[in-house]
Coordinates of C-alpha atoms in Angstrom, one line a residue:
M1 CA 21.5 -25.2 -56.0
K2 CA 17.9 -25.0 -56.9
I3 CA 16.3 -27.7 -58.8
T4 CA 15.1 -25.3 -61.5
E5 CA 18.7 -24.5 -62.3
L6 CA 18.7 -28.0 -63.8
L7 CA 15.0 -28.1 -64.9
T8 CA 14.6 -25.2 -67.4
R9 CA 11.9 -24.2 -69.9
D10 CA 13.7 -26.0 -72.8
T11 CA 13.8 -29.3 -71.0
I12 CA 10.0 -29.4 -70.3
H13 CA 7.8 -31.3 -72.6
L14 CA 4.2 -30.9 -71.6
N15 CA 2.7 -33.3 -74.1
I16 CA 4.3 -36.9 -74.4
E17 CA 3.0 -38.4 -77.5
S18 CA 4.2 -42.0 -77.1
K19 CA 2.3 -44.6 -75.2
E20 CA 5.1 -47.2 -74.8
K21 CA 8.1 -47.2 -72.4
E22 CA 10.9 -47.4 -75.0
N23 CA 9.4 -44.7 -77.2
V24 CA 8.9 -42.4 -74.2
I25 CA 12.5 -42.7 -73.3
D26 CA 13.5 -41.9 -76.8
E27 CA 11.2 -38.9 -76.8
M28 CA 12.7 -37.6 -73.5
V29 CA 16.3 -38.2 -74.6
T30 CA 15.4 -36.1 -77.7
V31 CA 14.3 -33.2 -75.4
L32 CA 17.7 -33.2 -73.6
D33 CA 19.6 -33.6 -76.9
K34 CA 17.8 -30.6 -78.5
A35 CA 18.4 -28.5 -75.4
G36 CA 22.2 -29.1 -75.9
R37 CA 22.7 -31.1 -72.7
L38 CA 24.1 -34.2 -74.4
N39 CA 27.3 -34.8 -76.4
D40 CA 26.4 -38.3 -77.4
R41 CA 22.7 -39.0 -77.7
E42 CA 22.9 -42.7 -78.3
A43 CA 25.4 -43.4 -75.5
Y44 CA 23.2 -41.6 -73.1
K45 CA 20.1 -43.5 -74.3
A46 CA 22.0 -46.8 -73.9
A47 CA 22.9 -45.8 -70.3
I48 CA 19.3 -45.1 -69.5
L49 CA 18.2 -48.5 -71.1
N50 CA 20.9 -50.2 -69.1
R51 CA 19.6 -48.7 -65.9
E52 CA 16.0 -49.9 -66.8
S53 CA 17.3 -53.4 -67.4
Q54 CA 18.3 -53.6 -63.7
S55 CA 14.8 -52.6 -62.5
S56 CA 12.1 -50.3 -63.9
T57 CA 12.3 -46.7 -62.8
G58 CA 8.5 -46.5 -62.9
I59 CA 8.2 -46.1 -59.2
G60 CA 4.4 -46.0 -59.0
E61 CA 2.0 -43.2 -58.1
G62 CA 2.0 -42.1 -61.7
I63 CA 5.8 -41.2 -61.8
A64 CA 8.8 -42.5 -63.7
I65 CA 12.3 -41.2 -63.1
P66 CA 14.7 -42.7 -65.7
H67 CA 18.2 -41.7 -64.9
A68 CA 21.8 -42.2 -65.8
K69 CA 25.2 -40.9 -64.8
T70 CA 27.5 -40.9 -67.8
A71 CA 30.2 -39.0 -69.7
S72 CA 27.7 -38.4 -72.6
V73 CA 26.1 -35.7 -70.5
I74 CA 27.6 -32.2 -71.0
N75 CA 26.0 -30.5 -68.0
P76 CA 23.7 -32.0 -65.3
A77 CA 20.1 -31.5 -66.3
I78 CA 16.5 -32.6 -65.7
A79 CA 14.0 -33.1 -68.4
F80 CA 10.3 -33.2 -67.5
G81 CA 7.6 -34.9 -69.7
R82 CA 3.8 -35.2 -69.0
S83 CA 1.3 -37.6 -70.4
K84 CA -2.3 -37.0 -69.3
E85 CA -3.4 -40.3 -70.9
G86 CA -0.7 -42.2 -69.1
V87 CA 2.2 -44.4 -70.3
D88 CA 2.7 -48.1 -69.8
Y89 CA 6.0 -47.8 -67.9
E90 CA 6.2 -51.2 -66.1
S91 CA 5.6 -49.3 -62.8
L92 CA 5.8 -51.1 -59.5
D93 CA 2.1 -50.6 -58.8
G94 CA 1.1 -51.6 -62.4
Q95 CA -0.4 -48.1 -62.9
P96 CA 0.5 -45.8 -65.9
A97 CA 3.0 -43.1 -65.5
H98 CA 1.8 -39.6 -66.1
L99 CA 4.9 -37.6 -64.9
V100 CA 8.3 -38.5 -66.3
F101 CA 11.5 -36.9 -65.0
M102 CA 14.6 -37.9 -66.8
I103 CA 17.8 -37.1 -64.9
A104 CA 21.0 -36.6 -66.7
A105 CA 24.1 -36.5 -64.4
T106 CA 27.7 -36.1 -65.7
E107 CA 30.4 -38.6 -64.4
G108 CA 32.0 -35.7 -62.7
A109 CA 28.9 -34.1 -61.3
N110 CA 29.6 -32.1 -58.1
N111 CA 27.7 -32.5 -54.8
T112 CA 25.6 -29.5 -55.4
H113 CA 24.3 -30.9 -58.7
L114 CA 23.6 -34.3 -57.2
E115 CA 21.9 -33.0 -54.1
A116 CA 19.5 -31.0 -56.4
L117 CA 18.9 -34.1 -58.4
S118 CA 18.1 -36.2 -55.5
R119 CA 16.0 -33.5 -53.8
L120 CA 13.6 -33.7 -56.8
S121 CA 13.0 -37.4 -56.0
T122 CA 11.8 -36.6 -52.5
L123 CA 9.5 -33.8 -53.7
L124 CA 7.7 -36.2 -56.0
M125 CA 6.6 -38.4 -53.1
R126 CA 4.2 -35.7 -52.1
E127 CA 0.7 -36.0 -53.6
E128 CA -0.1 -32.3 -53.6
I129 CA 3.0 -31.5 -55.8
R130 CA 2.1 -34.4 -58.3
K131 CA -1.4 -33.0 -58.6
Q132 CA -0.2 -29.6 -59.2
L133 CA 2.2 -30.8 -62.0
L134 CA -0.6 -32.6 -63.7
E135 CA -2.8 -29.6 -63.8
A136 CA -0.1 -27.0 -64.8
E137 CA -0.9 -25.2 -68.0
S138 CA 2.6 -24.0 -69.1
E139 CA 6.3 -24.5 -68.6
D140 CA 6.6 -21.5 -66.4
A141 CA 3.9 -22.9 -64.2
I142 CA 5.9 -26.1 -63.8
I143 CA 8.9 -24.1 -62.8
D144 CA 6.9 -22.1 -60.3
I145 CA 5.5 -25.3 -58.6
I146 CA 9.0 -26.7 -58.2
N147 CA 10.4 -23.4 -56.9
Q148 CA 7.5 -23.2 -54.4
H149 CA 8.3 -26.5 -52.8
D150 CA 12.1 -26.7 -53.2
K151 CA 14.0 -26.1 -50.0
D152 CA 17.7 -25.2 -49.8
D153 CA 20.2 -27.6 -48.3
D154 CA 20.4 -25.8 -44.9
E155 CA 16.7 -25.9 -44.3
E156 CA 16.7 -29.6 -45.1
E157 CA 19.6 -30.4 -42.8
E158 CA 17.8 -28.4 -40.0
Q159 CA 14.6 -30.5 -40.5
E160 CA 16.7 -33.7 -40.5
E161 CA 18.1 -32.8 -37.0
Q162 CA 14.7 -32.1 -35.4
A163 CA 13.6 -34.5 -32.7
A164 CA 11.3 -37.3 -33.7
P165 CA 7.6 -37.5 -32.7
S166 CA 7.7 -40.2 -30.1
G167 CA 9.7 -42.7 -28.0
K168 CA 8.8 -46.1 -29.3
G169 CA 12.4 -46.8 -29.9
K170 CA 14.6 -45.2 -32.7
I171 CA 14.5 -47.3 -35.9
L172 CA 17.5 -46.9 -38.2
A173 CA 17.6 -47.3 -41.9
V174 CA 20.0 -47.3 -44.8
T175 CA 18.9 -46.7 -48.5
A176 CA 21.1 -47.2 -51.6
C177 CA 20.5 -47.8 -55.3
P178 CA 23.0 -48.5 -58.1
T179 CA 23.2 -44.9 -59.3
G180 CA 22.5 -43.2 -56.0
I181 CA 20.4 -40.4 -57.5
A182 CA 16.7 -41.2 -57.4
H183 CA 15.6 -44.4 -55.6
T184 CA 18.0 -43.8 -52.7
F185 CA 16.3 -40.7 -51.7
M186 CA 12.7 -41.7 -52.5
A187 CA 13.0 -44.7 -50.2
A188 CA 14.5 -42.5 -47.5
D189 CA 11.7 -39.9 -47.8
A190 CA 9.0 -42.6 -47.9
L191 CA 10.3 -44.2 -44.7
K192 CA 10.6 -40.9 -43.0
E193 CA 7.1 -39.7 -44.0
K194 CA 5.5 -43.0 -42.9
A195 CA 7.5 -43.0 -39.6
K196 CA 6.2 -39.5 -38.8
E197 CA 2.7 -40.7 -39.6
L198 CA 3.0 -43.7 -37.3
G199 CA 4.7 -41.8 -34.6
V200 CA 8.0 -43.7 -34.8
D201 CA 11.4 -42.2 -34.4
I202 CA 13.6 -42.9 -37.4
K203 CA 16.9 -41.9 -38.7
V204 CA 17.8 -42.7 -42.4
E205 CA 21.3 -42.9 -43.8
T206 CA 21.4 -42.4 -47.6
N207 CA 24.3 -43.8 -49.8
G208 CA 24.0 -41.5 -52.7
S209 CA 26.2 -40.4 -55.6
S210 CA 27.4 -37.4 -53.4
G211 CA 28.4 -39.8 -50.6
I212 CA 26.9 -41.0 -47.4
K213 CA 24.6 -38.5 -45.7
H214 CA 23.3 -38.7 -42.1
K215 CA 25.6 -41.6 -41.2
L216 CA 24.5 -43.8 -38.5
T217 CA 26.7 -43.7 -35.4
A218 CA 28.0 -46.6 -33.4
Q219 CA 25.9 -45.5 -30.3
E220 CA 22.7 -45.2 -32.5
I221 CA 23.3 -48.7 -33.9
E222 CA 23.8 -50.0 -30.4
D223 CA 20.6 -48.5 -29.0
A224 CA 18.4 -49.3 -32.0
P225 CA 15.9 -52.1 -31.8
A226 CA 16.3 -52.9 -35.5
I227 CA 17.7 -51.6 -38.8
I228 CA 16.1 -51.5 -42.2
V229 CA 18.6 -51.9 -45.1
A230 CA 16.7 -51.1 -48.3
A231 CA 19.6 -51.2 -50.8
D232 CA 20.4 -52.7 -54.3
K233 CA 24.1 -52.2 -53.9
Q234 CA 26.7 -53.1 -51.3
V235 CA 26.6 -51.0 -48.1
E236 CA 28.6 -51.3 -44.9
M237 CA 27.0 -54.1 -43.0
E238 CA 29.6 -55.3 -40.4
R239 CA 28.6 -52.6 -38.0
F240 CA 25.2 -54.2 -37.7
K241 CA 26.5 -57.5 -36.5
G242 CA 24.3 -58.9 -33.7
K243 CA 21.3 -56.5 -34.5
H244 CA 17.9 -57.3 -36.0
V245 CA 18.4 -56.3 -39.6
L246 CA 15.7 -56.4 -42.3
Q247 CA 17.3 -56.5 -45.7
V248 CA 15.1 -55.7 -48.8
P249 CA 15.4 -54.0 -52.2
V250 CA 15.5 -50.3 -52.3
T251 CA 12.0 -50.3 -54.1
A252 CA 10.5 -52.0 -51.0
G253 CA 11.5 -48.9 -49.1
I254 CA 9.4 -46.8 -51.6
R255 CA 6.5 -49.2 -51.9
R256 CA 6.1 -50.8 -48.4
P257 CA 7.4 -48.3 -45.8
Q258 CA 4.7 -49.0 -43.2
E259 CA 5.2 -52.8 -43.3
L260 CA 9.0 -52.4 -42.9
I261 CA 8.8 -50.0 -40.1
E262 CA 6.3 -52.2 -38.2
K263 CA 8.5 -55.2 -38.6
A264 CA 11.5 -53.2 -37.3
V265 CA 9.6 -51.9 -34.3
N266 CA 8.5 -55.5 -33.5
Q267 CA 12.0 -56.7 -34.2
D268 CA 10.5 -59.1 -36.7
A269 CA 13.8 -59.5 -38.5
P270 CA 16.7 -62.0 -38.4
I271 CA 19.9 -61.3 -36.4
Y272 CA 22.7 -60.2 -38.7
E273 CA 25.7 -62.5 -38.1
G274 CA 28.2 -60.6 -40.1
S275 CA 29.2 -60.8 -43.8
G276 CA 28.5 -64.3 -45.0
G277 CA 26.6 -65.1 -41.8
G278 CA 23.1 -64.8 -42.9
S279 CA 20.2 -66.3 -40.8
A280 CA 18.0 -69.3 -40.9
S281 CA 15.1 -66.9 -41.0
S282 CA 13.5 -65.8 -44.2
N283 CA 11.0 -63.2 -45.3
E284 CA 8.8 -62.8 -48.4
D285 CA 11.6 -61.0 -50.2
G286 CA 13.5 -64.3 -50.5
P287 CA 14.7 -67.2 -48.3
K288 CA 18.1 -66.8 -46.9
Q289 CA 19.2 -64.4 -49.7
K290 CA 20.3 -60.8 -49.4
S291 CA 18.0 -58.2 -51.1
G292 CA 15.5 -60.8 -52.1
T293 CA 17.6 -62.5 -54.8
S294 CA 17.3 -66.2 -55.7
I295 CA 20.1 -68.7 -55.5
G296 CA 20.5 -68.6 -59.3
S297 CA 20.7 -64.8 -59.5
T298 CA 23.1 -64.7 -56.6
F299 CA 25.4 -67.2 -58.3
Y300 CA 25.2 -65.0 -61.5
K301 CA 26.0 -61.9 -59.5
H302 CA 29.2 -63.4 -58.1
L303 CA 30.2 -64.7 -61.4
M304 CA 29.7 -61.3 -63.2
S305 CA 31.5 -59.6 -60.5
G306 CA 34.6 -61.7 -61.5
V307 CA 34.0 -61.4 -65.2
S308 CA 33.5 -57.6 -65.1
N309 CA 36.7 -57.1 -63.1
M310 CA 38.6 -59.5 -65.5
L311 CA 37.6 -57.8 -68.7
P312 CA 40.0 -54.8 -68.5
F313 CA 42.9 -57.3 -68.3
V314 CA 41.4 -59.2 -71.3
V315 CA 40.9 -56.1 -73.4
G316 CA 44.2 -54.4 -72.5
G317 CA 46.4 -57.5 -72.6
G318 CA 44.7 -58.9 -75.7
I319 CA 45.1 -55.8 -77.8
L320 CA 48.7 -55.3 -76.8
V321 CA 49.4 -58.8 -78.0
A322 CA 47.5 -58.2 -81.2
I323 CA 49.6 -55.1 -81.8
S324 CA 52.8 -57.0 -81.3
F325 CA 51.8 -59.2 -84.2
F326 CA 52.1 -56.3 -86.7
W327 CA 55.8 -57.2 -86.8
G328 CA 55.0 -60.9 -87.4
I329 CA 53.2 -63.7 -85.7
H330 CA 56.4 -64.8 -84.1
S331 CA 58.0 -61.5 -83.7
A332 CA 58.4 -62.0 -79.9
D333 CA 60.6 -65.0 -80.4
P334 CA 64.3 -64.1 -80.4
K335 CA 65.1 -67.1 -82.6
D336 CA 62.6 -66.0 -85.3
P337 CA 63.8 -63.8 -88.2
T338 CA 61.0 -61.4 -87.7
Y339 CA 62.0 -60.8 -84.0
N340 CA 61.5 -57.1 -82.9
T341 CA 62.4 -55.8 -79.5
F342 CA 59.3 -53.6 -79.1
A343 CA 57.1 -56.3 -80.3
A344 CA 58.5 -58.7 -77.8
A345 CA 57.9 -56.1 -75.0
L346 CA 54.3 -55.7 -76.1
N347 CA 53.8 -59.4 -76.1
F348 CA 55.5 -59.8 -72.7
I349 CA 53.4 -57.1 -71.1
G350 CA 50.1 -58.1 -72.7
G351 CA 50.5 -61.9 -73.0
D352 CA 52.9 -63.0 -70.2
N353 CA 51.6 -60.6 -67.7
A354 CA 48.2 -59.1 -68.2
L355 CA 46.6 -62.3 -69.7
K356 CA 48.2 -64.5 -67.3
L357 CA 46.4 -62.7 -64.5
I358 CA 42.8 -63.0 -65.8
V359 CA 42.1 -66.4 -64.1
A360 CA 43.4 -65.2 -60.7
V361 CA 41.5 -61.8 -61.0
L362 CA 38.3 -63.7 -62.0
A363 CA 38.6 -66.0 -58.9
G364 CA 39.6 -63.2 -56.6
F365 CA 36.7 -61.0 -57.4
I366 CA 34.2 -64.0 -57.3
A367 CA 35.4 -64.7 -53.8
M368 CA 35.3 -61.1 -52.8
S369 CA 31.7 -60.8 -54.0
I370 CA 30.8 -63.8 -51.8
A371 CA 32.8 -63.0 -48.6
D372 CA 33.7 -59.4 -49.0
R373 CA 37.4 -58.3 -48.7
P374 CA 38.6 -61.4 -46.6
G375 CA 37.8 -63.6 -49.6
F376 CA 40.0 -61.7 -52.0
A377 CA 43.4 -63.2 -51.2
P378 CA 42.3 -66.8 -51.0
G379 CA 40.4 -66.3 -54.3
M380 CA 43.4 -64.8 -56.0
V381 CA 45.7 -67.6 -54.7
G382 CA 43.3 -70.3 -55.8
G383 CA 43.0 -68.7 -59.3
F384 CA 46.7 -68.4 -59.7
M385 CA 47.1 -72.1 -58.8
A386 CA 44.6 -73.0 -61.3
T387 CA 46.6 -71.1 -64.0
Q388 CA 49.9 -72.8 -62.9
A389 CA 48.2 -76.2 -63.1
N390 CA 46.7 -75.5 -66.5
A391 CA 43.1 -76.0 -65.0
G392 CA 42.1 -72.9 -66.9
F393 CA 38.9 -70.9 -66.5
L394 CA 36.9 -73.7 -65.0
G395 CA 39.6 -74.1 -62.3
G396 CA 39.5 -70.4 -61.7
L397 CA 35.7 -70.4 -61.5
I398 CA 35.9 -73.3 -58.9
A399 CA 38.6 -71.6 -57.0
G400 CA 36.6 -68.4 -56.7
F401 CA 33.5 -69.9 -55.3
L402 CA 35.5 -72.3 -53.2
A403 CA 37.5 -69.5 -51.6
G404 CA 34.5 -67.3 -51.0
Y405 CA 32.6 -70.0 -49.3
V406 CA 35.5 -71.2 -47.3
V407 CA 35.8 -67.7 -45.8
V408 CA 32.1 -67.6 -45.2
L409 CA 32.5 -70.9 -43.2
L410 CA 35.5 -69.5 -41.4
K411 CA 33.4 -66.4 -40.3
K412 CA 30.7 -68.7 -38.9
L413 CA 33.3 -70.8 -37.1
F414 CA 35.0 -68.0 -35.4
V415 CA 32.0 -66.1 -34.3
F416 CA 32.9 -67.1 -30.7
I417 CA 36.1 -64.8 -30.6
P418 CA 35.6 -61.9 -28.3
Q419 CA 34.8 -58.6 -29.8
T420 CA 38.0 -57.2 -28.5
L421 CA 40.0 -59.7 -30.8
D422 CA 37.9 -59.0 -33.9
G423 CA 40.8 -57.2 -35.4
L424 CA 42.7 -60.5 -35.8
K425 CA 40.2 -62.0 -38.1
P426 CA 40.8 -59.9 -41.3
V427 CA 44.5 -59.6 -40.9
L428 CA 45.4 -63.1 -39.6
I429 CA 42.7 -65.7 -39.3
Y430 CA 40.8 -65.3 -42.6
P431 CA 43.8 -64.9 -44.9
L432 CA 46.0 -67.6 -43.2
L433 CA 43.3 -70.3 -43.0
G434 CA 41.5 -69.1 -46.1
I435 CA 44.6 -69.4 -48.3
F436 CA 45.6 -72.7 -46.6
I437 CA 42.3 -74.5 -47.0
T438 CA 41.7 -73.2 -50.5
G439 CA 45.3 -74.0 -51.6
V440 CA 45.3 -77.5 -50.2
L441 CA 41.9 -78.3 -51.9
M442 CA 43.0 -76.8 -55.2
Q443 CA 46.4 -78.7 -55.0
F444 CA 45.2 -82.2 -54.0
V445 CA 41.6 -82.3 -55.0
I446 CA 40.6 -79.9 -57.8
N447 CA 43.5 -79.0 -60.1
T448 CA 44.4 -82.4 -61.5
P449 CA 40.9 -83.6 -62.5
V450 CA 39.9 -80.2 -63.8
A451 CA 43.1 -79.9 -65.9
A452 CA 42.4 -83.3 -67.3
F453 CA 38.9 -82.3 -68.2
M454 CA 40.1 -79.1 -69.9
N455 CA 42.6 -81.2 -71.9
F456 CA 39.8 -83.6 -72.9
L457 CA 37.5 -80.7 -73.9
T458 CA 40.2 -79.2 -76.1
N459 CA 41.0 -82.4 -77.7
W460 CA 37.3 -83.1 -78.3
L461 CA 36.8 -79.7 -80.0
E462 CA 39.8 -80.2 -82.2
S463 CA 38.4 -83.6 -83.2
L464 CA 35.0 -82.3 -84.2
G465 CA 34.0 -82.6 -87.8
T466 CA 33.0 -79.7 -89.9
G467 CA 29.2 -80.2 -89.3
N468 CA 29.5 -80.2 -85.5
L469 CA 31.9 -77.2 -85.6
V470 CA 29.4 -75.2 -87.7
L471 CA 26.7 -76.0 -85.2
M472 CA 28.8 -74.9 -82.3
G473 CA 29.7 -71.7 -84.2
I474 CA 26.0 -71.0 -84.9
I475 CA 25.1 -71.4 -81.2
L476 CA 28.0 -69.3 -80.0
G477 CA 27.5 -66.6 -82.5
G478 CA 23.7 -66.4 -81.8
M479 CA 24.3 -66.2 -78.1
M480 CA 26.3 -63.0 -78.6
A481 CA 23.3 -61.3 -80.1
I482 CA 20.4 -62.5 -78.1
D483 CA 20.9 -60.1 -75.1
M484 CA 23.9 -58.0 -76.5
G485 CA 26.0 -57.8 -73.3
G486 CA 23.7 -59.6 -71.0
P487 CA 24.1 -63.1 -69.4
L488 CA 24.1 -65.2 -72.6
N489 CA 26.5 -62.8 -74.2
K490 CA 28.9 -62.9 -71.4
A491 CA 28.6 -66.7 -71.0
A492 CA 29.6 -67.2 -74.6
F493 CA 32.5 -64.7 -74.3
T494 CA 33.7 -66.3 -71.1
F495 CA 33.8 -69.7 -72.8
G496 CA 35.8 -68.4 -75.8
I497 CA 38.3 -66.8 -73.3
A498 CA 38.5 -70.3 -71.5
M499 CA 39.2 -72.0 -74.8
I500 CA 42.0 -69.5 -75.7
G501 CA 43.5 -70.3 -72.4
A502 CA 43.3 -74.0 -73.2
G503 CA 45.0 -73.4 -76.5
N504 CA 41.9 -73.8 -78.7
Y505 CA 41.4 -70.7 -80.7
A506 CA 38.4 -71.7 -82.9
P507 CA 35.4 -70.9 -80.6
H508 CA 36.5 -67.4 -80.0
A509 CA 36.6 -66.6 -83.7
A510 CA 32.9 -67.5 -83.9
I511 CA 32.2 -65.5 -80.7
M512 CA 33.9 -62.3 -81.9
A513 CA 32.4 -62.5 -85.4
G514 CA 28.9 -63.1 -83.8
G515 CA 29.4 -60.1 -81.5
M516 CA 30.5 -57.7 -84.4
A517 CA 27.6 -58.7 -86.7
P518 CA 24.6 -56.9 -85.0
P519 CA 26.0 -53.3 -84.8
L520 CA 27.5 -53.7 -88.3
G521 CA 24.3 -55.1 -89.7
I522 CA 22.3 -52.3 -88.3
A523 CA 24.7 -49.8 -89.6
L524 CA 24.5 -51.3 -93.1
A525 CA 20.7 -51.2 -92.8
T526 CA 20.5 -47.6 -92.0
T527 CA 22.7 -46.9 -94.9
F528 CA 21.0 -48.9 -97.7
F529 CA 17.4 -48.9 -96.3
K530 CA 17.2 -45.3 -95.4
H531 CA 13.5 -45.1 -95.8
K532 CA 13.1 -47.7 -93.0
F533 CA 14.9 -45.5 -90.5
S534 CA 14.4 -42.0 -89.1
K535 CA 17.1 -39.4 -89.7
R536 CA 18.1 -39.7 -86.0
D537 CA 18.5 -43.5 -86.5
R538 CA 20.5 -43.1 -89.6
E539 CA 22.9 -40.8 -87.7
A540 CA 23.2 -43.3 -85.0
G541 CA 23.8 -46.0 -87.5
I542 CA 27.1 -44.3 -88.4
T543 CA 28.3 -44.9 -84.8
C544 CA 27.3 -48.5 -85.2
Y545 CA 30.1 -48.9 -87.9
F546 CA 32.7 -48.1 -85.4
M547 CA 31.2 -49.9 -82.5
G548 CA 30.8 -53.1 -84.5
A549 CA 34.4 -52.8 -85.9
A550 CA 35.6 -52.7 -82.3
F551 CA 33.7 -55.6 -81.1
V552 CA 31.2 -53.6 -79.0
T553 CA 28.0 -55.5 -79.4
E554 CA 26.1 -53.0 -77.1
G555 CA 26.1 -50.5 -80.0
A556 CA 23.0 -52.4 -81.3
I557 CA 21.0 -52.0 -77.9
P558 CA 19.2 -48.7 -78.7
F559 CA 17.8 -50.2 -81.9
A560 CA 17.0 -53.5 -80.3
A561 CA 15.2 -51.7 -77.3
A562 CA 13.2 -49.5 -79.7
D563 CA 12.1 -52.4 -82.0
P564 CA 12.9 -55.7 -80.2
L565 CA 10.5 -57.9 -82.3
R566 CA 12.2 -57.1 -85.5
V567 CA 15.8 -56.2 -84.6
I568 CA 16.7 -59.0 -82.2
P569 CA 15.7 -61.9 -84.5
A570 CA 17.6 -60.2 -87.4
A571 CA 20.7 -59.7 -85.2
V572 CA 20.6 -63.3 -83.9
I573 CA 20.3 -64.8 -87.4
G574 CA 23.1 -62.6 -88.7
S575 CA 25.4 -63.4 -85.8
A576 CA 24.6 -67.2 -86.1
V577 CA 25.5 -67.1 -89.7
A578 CA 28.8 -65.2 -89.0
G579 CA 29.7 -67.7 -86.2
G580 CA 28.8 -70.7 -88.3
L581 CA 30.8 -69.4 -91.3
T582 CA 34.0 -68.9 -89.1
E583 CA 33.8 -72.5 -88.1
F584 CA 33.1 -73.8 -91.6
F585 CA 36.2 -72.0 -92.7
R586 CA 38.2 -73.4 -89.7
V587 CA 39.2 -69.8 -88.6
T588 CA 41.2 -69.6 -85.4
L589 CA 41.7 -66.4 -83.4
P590 CA 44.2 -66.1 -80.5
A591 CA 43.3 -62.6 -79.5
P592 CA 40.5 -62.3 -76.9
H593 CA 39.4 -58.8 -78.0
G594 CA 40.1 -56.2 -80.7
G595 CA 37.4 -56.7 -83.3
I596 CA 38.2 -56.2 -86.9
F597 CA 41.7 -54.8 -86.0
V598 CA 42.9 -58.3 -85.0
A599 CA 41.6 -60.0 -88.0
F600 CA 45.1 -60.2 -89.5
I601 CA 46.3 -62.6 -86.8
T602 CA 43.8 -65.2 -87.7
N603 CA 44.9 -68.1 -89.8
H604 CA 42.4 -67.1 -92.6
P605 CA 42.1 -63.2 -92.4
L606 CA 40.1 -62.8 -95.6
L607 CA 37.7 -65.7 -94.9
Y608 CA 37.2 -64.3 -91.3
L609 CA 36.3 -60.9 -92.6
M610 CA 34.1 -62.3 -95.2
S611 CA 32.2 -64.3 -92.5
I612 CA 31.6 -61.1 -90.6
V613 CA 30.5 -59.1 -93.6
I614 CA 28.1 -61.9 -94.6
G615 CA 26.6 -62.1 -91.2
A616 CA 26.1 -58.3 -91.1
V617 CA 24.5 -58.3 -94.5
V618 CA 22.1 -61.0 -93.5
T619 CA 21.0 -58.8 -90.5
A620 CA 20.8 -55.8 -92.7
V621 CA 18.7 -57.5 -95.5
I622 CA 16.3 -59.0 -92.9
L623 CA 15.8 -55.5 -91.3
G624 CA 15.3 -54.0 -94.7
I625 CA 12.6 -56.5 -95.3
V626 CA 10.7 -56.7 -91.9
K627 CA 10.9 -53.0 -90.8
K628 CA 8.2 -50.7 -91.9
P629 CA 8.9 -47.5 -93.7
V630 CA 9.3 -44.4 -91.6
V631 CA 7.4 -41.2 -92.5
E632 CA 9.3 -38.2 -91.4
K633 CA 7.4 -35.5 -89.7

């Protein structure tokens, strides 16, 4: 497929008006939306902003490639925007962006679409193409330039197989980014171009959305002096055990290809000792950490791996339990007059099974994030033991990290085993010793004191006076709105789930109210202060009613990203008010998710709803005051 089948005249915008990143993104999303490529403009924009939050797609050389792969895209498409004055896009080289290519990929995009999208990324690495795009005078000229340089897949494969320029030793590389559309292929292209310039033989494996291309063979790995892994997501690493491996972020492959190649040629890289092995060596991208991450961010990555995999159990199980309460709070109890067989089945599925698994799942995926697949079984067992001992979420967190690092230690201890017996490690040694060591430590060292601490914490929370409870509610509610789905939001949510597991239902009432207030407040503001919002924002505000009601705080992100200095403070204040009021009214909420639809299972449904409404109104009024009127064009 040619690139110009995705980049068409109606998706080309030759004069970007905005000067700031967020506004440029909004402008380019509008181009795709008007061209009929999107079925949900705001959802696509949220996906773009979420990708930007991971790392800026301003790659330098005057280029920005915002991209997202989401169900809100009808057909894969590319939008091109040009700013001759330049846009402050937080680019890697600090320079303004002049060429903006926004890539929209569907969740079910086929390989031909994805290959065309990724091929665009490699074309933009060439200076002559960038210069021609800057000087083009019409949409047709842009299309002609792309067609002139776009090569079909067969020609590309043929070039890939050609012999390299010299015999300095064949360097291998792997590139991968979270979406596998742009950065993956730009890093690969940058490494290949620089290797050609330096006279170095190189082969690059790309881990893109369409799968792995140019996969490295066992013989190539055996013969290679060193391997460059420029990746921001997990790639297959065990095959590189015993080799010099340089691990860097994917952006380093784009920005510093010569440095990486020279280090690889000189074998200036630590020996990879297998997953969890690491090396005592370090480089400028971060000491003893993969992909240049700090200890704190590494801890957070492992924690979020557990939390994100746990959430489906929380949402699915929690809502099933909430539905069972339609027949009565005690409708699952055979001894209660309200007993209902179907309600009891829902409660059994959601409460006695799905929700009982969440601590084990949390621990299992934390351990797996640390030690790969061998850590999963010890983590699950440790988490399940924490549940059985009433050690709750804190016990599960400890079990996950304990199991992960126990397996990491086992990998180091059993490095002496001959390669011919390597197959015994994942099927016998790691699960047997990992489960045993984790289980013994959980049983005799961790569970009892942690369970006692959780019991103390629960009793302490129950003994708090109204003033302290309100302060706690204000803090928890405000945390839900500061980053709307980010680390603080997830920390508050995880604490609430932990308290539900410990039998204290008050904190989560504040947390859910605080999470619902921002999108509901923005929705109210777009309805009652119409002159402060554009027509497009008012339409998006309707969606916020539903997202807020369903406890999806992320519905407020597009508004916060477009006007953070006004929207975020207003949202935080409204959420803090909602959270504080729920604690003032002593509201308790046993359901972990469900939003407004589980309000009836609280002990004070009307007071709970009133707290949410007041918090939303506070946000709306503040926005109505601080936002400037919008003049429609």
